[in-house]
Short mmCIF file of C-alpha atoms in Angstrom, two decimals:
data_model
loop_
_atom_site.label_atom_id
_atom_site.label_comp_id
_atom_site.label_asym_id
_atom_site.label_seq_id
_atom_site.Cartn_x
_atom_site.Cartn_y
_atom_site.Cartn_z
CA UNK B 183 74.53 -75.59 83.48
CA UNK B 184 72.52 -74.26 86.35
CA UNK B 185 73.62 -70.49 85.71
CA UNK B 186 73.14 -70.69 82.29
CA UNK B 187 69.13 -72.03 82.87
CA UNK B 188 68.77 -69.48 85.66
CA UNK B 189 69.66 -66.82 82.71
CA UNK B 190 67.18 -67.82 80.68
CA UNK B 191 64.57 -67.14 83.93
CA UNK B 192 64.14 -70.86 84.72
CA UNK B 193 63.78 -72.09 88.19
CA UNK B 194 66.20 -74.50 89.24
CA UNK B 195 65.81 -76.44 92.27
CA UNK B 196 68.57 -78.59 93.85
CA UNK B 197 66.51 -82.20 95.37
CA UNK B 198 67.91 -85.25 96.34
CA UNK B 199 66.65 -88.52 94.45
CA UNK B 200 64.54 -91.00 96.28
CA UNK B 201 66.02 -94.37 96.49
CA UNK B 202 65.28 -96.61 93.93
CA UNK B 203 66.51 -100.31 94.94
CA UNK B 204 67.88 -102.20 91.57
CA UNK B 205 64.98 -104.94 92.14
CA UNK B 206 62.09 -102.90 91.59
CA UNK B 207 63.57 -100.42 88.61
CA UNK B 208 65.73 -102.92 86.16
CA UNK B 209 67.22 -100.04 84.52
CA UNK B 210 70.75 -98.41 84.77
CA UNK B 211 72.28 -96.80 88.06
CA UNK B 212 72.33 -93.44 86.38
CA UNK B 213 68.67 -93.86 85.44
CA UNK B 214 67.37 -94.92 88.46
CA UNK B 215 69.07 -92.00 90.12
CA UNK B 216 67.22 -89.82 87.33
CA UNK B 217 63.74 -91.74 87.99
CA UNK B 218 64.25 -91.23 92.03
CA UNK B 219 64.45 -86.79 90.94
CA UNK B 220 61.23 -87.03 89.05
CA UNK B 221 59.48 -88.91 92.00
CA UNK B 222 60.37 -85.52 94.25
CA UNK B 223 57.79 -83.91 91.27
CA UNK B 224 55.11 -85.84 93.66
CA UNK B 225 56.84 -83.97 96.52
CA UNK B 226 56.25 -80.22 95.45
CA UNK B 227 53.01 -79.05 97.43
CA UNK B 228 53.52 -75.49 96.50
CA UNK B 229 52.08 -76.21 93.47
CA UNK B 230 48.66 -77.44 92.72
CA UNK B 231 49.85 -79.35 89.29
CA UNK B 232 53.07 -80.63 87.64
CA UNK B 233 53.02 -81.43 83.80
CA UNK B 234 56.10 -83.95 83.29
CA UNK B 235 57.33 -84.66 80.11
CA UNK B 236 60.33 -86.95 79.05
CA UNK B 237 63.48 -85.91 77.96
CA UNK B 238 62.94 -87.83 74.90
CA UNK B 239 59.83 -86.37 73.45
CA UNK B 240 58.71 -83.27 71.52
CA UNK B 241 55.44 -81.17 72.20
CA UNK B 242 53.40 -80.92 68.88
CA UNK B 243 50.15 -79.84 70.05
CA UNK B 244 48.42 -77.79 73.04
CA UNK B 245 48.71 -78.96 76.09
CA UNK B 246 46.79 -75.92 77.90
CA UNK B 247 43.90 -77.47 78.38
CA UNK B 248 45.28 -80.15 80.70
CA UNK B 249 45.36 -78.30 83.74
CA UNK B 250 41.65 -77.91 83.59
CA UNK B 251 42.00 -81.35 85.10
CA UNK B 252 40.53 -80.79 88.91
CA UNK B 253 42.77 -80.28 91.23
CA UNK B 254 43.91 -83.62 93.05
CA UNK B 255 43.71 -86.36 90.00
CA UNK B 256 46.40 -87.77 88.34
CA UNK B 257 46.62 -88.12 84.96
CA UNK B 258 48.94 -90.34 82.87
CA UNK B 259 49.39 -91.80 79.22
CA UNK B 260 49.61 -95.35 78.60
CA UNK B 261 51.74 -97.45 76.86
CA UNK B 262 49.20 -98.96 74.27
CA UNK B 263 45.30 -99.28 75.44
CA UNK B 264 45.28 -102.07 72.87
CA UNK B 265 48.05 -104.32 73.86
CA UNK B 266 49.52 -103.43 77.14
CA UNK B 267 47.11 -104.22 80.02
CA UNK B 268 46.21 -105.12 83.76
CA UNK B 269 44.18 -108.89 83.46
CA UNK B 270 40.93 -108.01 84.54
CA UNK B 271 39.55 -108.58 88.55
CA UNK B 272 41.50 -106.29 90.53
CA UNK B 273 40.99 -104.96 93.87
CA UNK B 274 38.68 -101.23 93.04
CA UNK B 275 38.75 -101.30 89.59
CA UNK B 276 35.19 -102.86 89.27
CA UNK B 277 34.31 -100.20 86.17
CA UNK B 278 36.22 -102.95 84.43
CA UNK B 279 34.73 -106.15 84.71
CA UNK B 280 31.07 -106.51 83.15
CA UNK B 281 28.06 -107.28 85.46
CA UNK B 282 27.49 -111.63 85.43
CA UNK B 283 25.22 -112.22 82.52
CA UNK B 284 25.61 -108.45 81.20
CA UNK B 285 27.11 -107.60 76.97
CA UNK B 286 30.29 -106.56 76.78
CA UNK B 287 31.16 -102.93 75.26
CA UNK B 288 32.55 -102.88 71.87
CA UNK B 289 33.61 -99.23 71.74
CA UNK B 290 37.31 -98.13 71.47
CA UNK B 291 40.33 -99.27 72.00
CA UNK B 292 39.90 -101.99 74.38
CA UNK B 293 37.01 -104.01 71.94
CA UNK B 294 35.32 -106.56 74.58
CA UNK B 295 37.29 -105.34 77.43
CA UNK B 296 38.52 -109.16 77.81
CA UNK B 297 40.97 -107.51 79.37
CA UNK B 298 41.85 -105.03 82.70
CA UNK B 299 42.83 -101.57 82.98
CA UNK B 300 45.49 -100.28 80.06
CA UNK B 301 49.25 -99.99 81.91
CA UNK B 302 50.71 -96.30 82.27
CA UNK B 303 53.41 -95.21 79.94
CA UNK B 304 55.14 -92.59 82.18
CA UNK B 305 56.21 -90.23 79.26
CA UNK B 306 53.80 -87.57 80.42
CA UNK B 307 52.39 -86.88 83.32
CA UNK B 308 50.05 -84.26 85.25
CA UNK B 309 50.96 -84.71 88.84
CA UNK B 310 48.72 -83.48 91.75
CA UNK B 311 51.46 -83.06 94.44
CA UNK B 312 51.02 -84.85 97.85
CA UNK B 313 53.59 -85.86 100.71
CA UNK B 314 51.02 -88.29 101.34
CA UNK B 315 50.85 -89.75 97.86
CA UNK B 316 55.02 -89.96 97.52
CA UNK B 317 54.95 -91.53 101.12
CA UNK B 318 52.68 -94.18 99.69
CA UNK B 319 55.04 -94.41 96.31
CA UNK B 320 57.93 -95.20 98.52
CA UNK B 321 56.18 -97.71 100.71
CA UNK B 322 55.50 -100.09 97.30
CA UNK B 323 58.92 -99.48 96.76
CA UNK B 324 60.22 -100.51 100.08
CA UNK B 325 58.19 -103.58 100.27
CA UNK B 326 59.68 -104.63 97.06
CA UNK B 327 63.47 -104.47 97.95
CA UNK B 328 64.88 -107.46 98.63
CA UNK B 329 63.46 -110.00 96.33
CA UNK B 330 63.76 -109.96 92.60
CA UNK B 331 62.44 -111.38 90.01
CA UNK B 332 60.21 -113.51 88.81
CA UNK B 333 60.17 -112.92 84.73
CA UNK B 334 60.56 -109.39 85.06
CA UNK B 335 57.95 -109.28 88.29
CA UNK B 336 59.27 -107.98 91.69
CA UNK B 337 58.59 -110.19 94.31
CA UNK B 338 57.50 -108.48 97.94
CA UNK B 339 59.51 -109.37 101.19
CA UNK B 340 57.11 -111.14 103.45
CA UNK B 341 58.84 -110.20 106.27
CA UNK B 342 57.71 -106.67 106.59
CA UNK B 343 55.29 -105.04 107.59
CA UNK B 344 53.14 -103.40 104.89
CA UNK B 345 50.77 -100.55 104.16
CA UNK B 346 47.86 -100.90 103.11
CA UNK B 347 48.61 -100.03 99.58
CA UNK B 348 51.61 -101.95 99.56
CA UNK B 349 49.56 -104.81 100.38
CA UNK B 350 47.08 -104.72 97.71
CA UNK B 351 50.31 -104.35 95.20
CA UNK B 352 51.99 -107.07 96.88
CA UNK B 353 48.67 -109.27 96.87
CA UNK B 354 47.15 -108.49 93.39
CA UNK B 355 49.72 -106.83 90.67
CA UNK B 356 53.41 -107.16 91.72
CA UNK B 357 55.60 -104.90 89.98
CA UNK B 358 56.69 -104.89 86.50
CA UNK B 359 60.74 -103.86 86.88
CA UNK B 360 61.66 -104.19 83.12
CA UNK B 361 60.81 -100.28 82.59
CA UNK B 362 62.88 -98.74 85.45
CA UNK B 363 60.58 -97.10 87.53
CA UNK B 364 57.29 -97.04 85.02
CA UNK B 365 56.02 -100.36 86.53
CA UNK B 366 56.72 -98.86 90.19
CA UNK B 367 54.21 -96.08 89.70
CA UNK B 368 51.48 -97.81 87.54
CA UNK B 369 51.36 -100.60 90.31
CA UNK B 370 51.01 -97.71 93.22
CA UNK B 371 48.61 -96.18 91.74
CA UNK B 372 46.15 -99.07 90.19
CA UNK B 373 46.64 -99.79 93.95
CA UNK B 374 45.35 -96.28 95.37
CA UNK B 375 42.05 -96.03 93.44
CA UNK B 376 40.09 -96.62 90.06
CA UNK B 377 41.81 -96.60 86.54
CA UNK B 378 39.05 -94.26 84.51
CA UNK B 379 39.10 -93.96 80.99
CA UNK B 380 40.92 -90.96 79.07
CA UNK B 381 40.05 -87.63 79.66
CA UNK B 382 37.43 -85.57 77.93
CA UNK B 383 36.88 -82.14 77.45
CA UNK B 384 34.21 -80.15 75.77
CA UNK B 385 35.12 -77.94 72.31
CA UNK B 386 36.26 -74.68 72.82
CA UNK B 387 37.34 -71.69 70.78
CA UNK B 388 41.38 -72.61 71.91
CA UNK B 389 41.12 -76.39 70.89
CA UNK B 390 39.89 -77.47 74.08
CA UNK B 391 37.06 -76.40 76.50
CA UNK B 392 36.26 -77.37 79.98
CA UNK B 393 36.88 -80.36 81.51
CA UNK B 394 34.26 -83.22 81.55
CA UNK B 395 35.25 -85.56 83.13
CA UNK B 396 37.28 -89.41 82.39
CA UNK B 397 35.60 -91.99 79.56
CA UNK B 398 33.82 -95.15 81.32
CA UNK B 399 35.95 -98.06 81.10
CA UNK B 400 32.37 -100.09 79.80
CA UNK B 401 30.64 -96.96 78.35
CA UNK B 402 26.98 -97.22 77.89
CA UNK B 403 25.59 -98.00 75.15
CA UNK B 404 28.94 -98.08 72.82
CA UNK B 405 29.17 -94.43 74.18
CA UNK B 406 32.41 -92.90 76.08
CA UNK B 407 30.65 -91.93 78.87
CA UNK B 408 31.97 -89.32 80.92
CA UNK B 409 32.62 -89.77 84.27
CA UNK B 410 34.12 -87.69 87.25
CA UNK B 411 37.10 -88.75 88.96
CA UNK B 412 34.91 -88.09 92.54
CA UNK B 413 36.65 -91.21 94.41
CA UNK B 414 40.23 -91.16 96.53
CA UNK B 415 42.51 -92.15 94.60
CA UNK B 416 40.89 -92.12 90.86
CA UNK B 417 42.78 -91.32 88.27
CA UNK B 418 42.76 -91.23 84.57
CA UNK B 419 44.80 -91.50 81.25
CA UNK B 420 45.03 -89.71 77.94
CA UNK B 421 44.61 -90.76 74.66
CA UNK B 422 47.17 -92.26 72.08
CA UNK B 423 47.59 -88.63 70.59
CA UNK B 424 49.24 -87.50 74.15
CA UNK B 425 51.67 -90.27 73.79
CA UNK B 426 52.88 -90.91 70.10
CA UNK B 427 55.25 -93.58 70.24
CA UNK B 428 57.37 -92.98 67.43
CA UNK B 429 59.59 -96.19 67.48
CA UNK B 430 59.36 -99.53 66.26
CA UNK B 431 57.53 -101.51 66.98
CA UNK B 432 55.47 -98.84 69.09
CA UNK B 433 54.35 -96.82 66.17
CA UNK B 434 52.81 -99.79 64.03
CA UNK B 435 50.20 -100.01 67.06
CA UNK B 436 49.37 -96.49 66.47
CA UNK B 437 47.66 -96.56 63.25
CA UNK B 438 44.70 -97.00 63.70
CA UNK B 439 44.20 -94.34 66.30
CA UNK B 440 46.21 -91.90 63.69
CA UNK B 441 43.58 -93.19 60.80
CA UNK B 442 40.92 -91.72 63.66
CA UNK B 443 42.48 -88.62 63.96
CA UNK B 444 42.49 -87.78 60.14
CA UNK B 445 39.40 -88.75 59.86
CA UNK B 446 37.71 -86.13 62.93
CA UNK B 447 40.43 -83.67 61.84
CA UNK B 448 42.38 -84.11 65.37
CA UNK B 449 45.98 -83.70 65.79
CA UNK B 450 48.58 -85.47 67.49
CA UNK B 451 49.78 -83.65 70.39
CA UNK B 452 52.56 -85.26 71.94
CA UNK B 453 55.29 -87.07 69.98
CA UNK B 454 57.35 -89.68 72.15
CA UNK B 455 61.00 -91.86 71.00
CA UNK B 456 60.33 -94.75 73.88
CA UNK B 457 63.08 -96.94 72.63
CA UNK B 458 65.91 -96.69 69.66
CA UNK B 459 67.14 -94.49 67.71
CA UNK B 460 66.80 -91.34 69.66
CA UNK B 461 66.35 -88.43 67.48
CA UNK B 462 69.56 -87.14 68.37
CA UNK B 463 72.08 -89.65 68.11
CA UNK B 464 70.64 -91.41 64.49
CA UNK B 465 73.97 -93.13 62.98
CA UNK B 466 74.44 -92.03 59.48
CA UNK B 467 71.90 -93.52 57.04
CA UNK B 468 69.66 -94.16 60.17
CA UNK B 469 66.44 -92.50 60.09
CA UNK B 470 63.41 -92.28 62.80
CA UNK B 471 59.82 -93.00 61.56
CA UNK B 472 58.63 -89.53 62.42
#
């Protein structure tokens, strides 16, 4: 199909996948092979930002505004900020755990923050490209190899000798396998620098204006404050209207966040099929909830 994509003026590129060993991405050979091509996105210095998006998702919104994002932070959605997260006490993300003695937050999705830093749903992403951020990717990876699995959690080879971010990995989160590669690049990064809240960007005349900066895990006050991803290594996440998850039991979770976007007159921007039925292969009387 190459030709026919050139035709249409698209750039096609020809990369080789990086290896993804079976213990660290449970998912099918053909998948990992697929996961390995969209690692070599974190490869591609000539540009200054990639905007992934699944296969199985739809674009409902503007997107635009994202690359306003400065230059060098990643940016990623999440699978649920409400039910999917890190425990809390991990090595630099401090923004999460409250002072001794201080009140919890009760803005937001994550209530009392009882818990850590949401988990990454890899359905969209705005890469920064770095040789030296894929070199790190690959080192979690190869660390992970050879010893699989303890309730879906990859277990690292002691034998080897680590980086330093595959040590923190090794030492604090593992890594989750039961989403093919997902798990791989949430653990990398959490491992790299600080989890900040969802971005934030000021009102402007096309939907969005410049960019702020990420929400405060604890906020101030019950406030989303902003704050800039300044730090190696921070990084931040989008909101649940980047990252509609339009299957069961994924879009139950989202209701509340949709009742918030009626009510400031939002819109959803990003519409995402996680699990089953895909859009394009519903059975007959099948339908999808979107």
């Amino acid at each position: 199909h190459a030709a026919t994509l050139r035709a249409d003026g698209i750039d096609v590129r020809r990369v080789a996948p990086v290896h993804l060993p079976e213990t660290i991405a449970g998912c099918q050979p053909k998948m990992r092979e697929a996961a390995g091509l969209y690692l070599r996105f974190f490869d591609m210095v000539e540009f200054d930002r990639v905007l992934y998006i699944d296969a199985d998702a739809l674009v409902v919104g503007p997107l635009h505004h994202l690359f306003r994002v400065p230059r060098g932070v990643f940016v990623s959605a999440t699978i649920n900020g409400t039910r999917w997260n890190w425990p809390p006490g991990l090595p630099l993300q401090e923004a999460w755990d409250p002072e001794p003695g201080g009140e919890l937050s009760d803005w937001g999705a994550w209530g009392g923050l009882q818990r850590g830093p949401p988990m990454l749903n890899i359905g969209i992403l705005l890469i920064a490209p770095s040789k030296t951020l894929l070199e790190a990717i690959v080192q979690v990876a190869s660390a992970n190899e050879t010893e699989c699995c303890q309730g879906g959690w990859a277990t690292c080879d002691p034998g080897k000798q680590l980086s330093a971010v595959a040590r923190t990995v090794c030492g604090s989160t593992g890594i989750f396998t039961g989403y093919c590669s997902q798990g791989l690049l949430d653990a990398a990064f959490i491992a790299m620098g600080r989890r900040l809240g969802d971005v934030q960007f000021a009102e402007g005349p096309d939907g969005e204006g410049e960019f702020l900066g990420c929400s405060s895990p604890l906020g101030k006050g019950g406030r989303r404050v902003p704050v800039a991803p300044d730090r190696p290594g921070d990084h931040c996440t989008l909101d649940e209207s980047y990252n509609l998850q339009v299957t069961r039991p994924h879009f139950e979770w989202h209701m509340p966040h949709l009742r918030s976007v009626a009510r400031r007159r939002d819109r959803v921007r990003f519409v995402h099929w996680p699990g089953k039925p895909k859009p394009w292969v519903v059975g007959l009387g099948q339908e999808t909830v979107w």
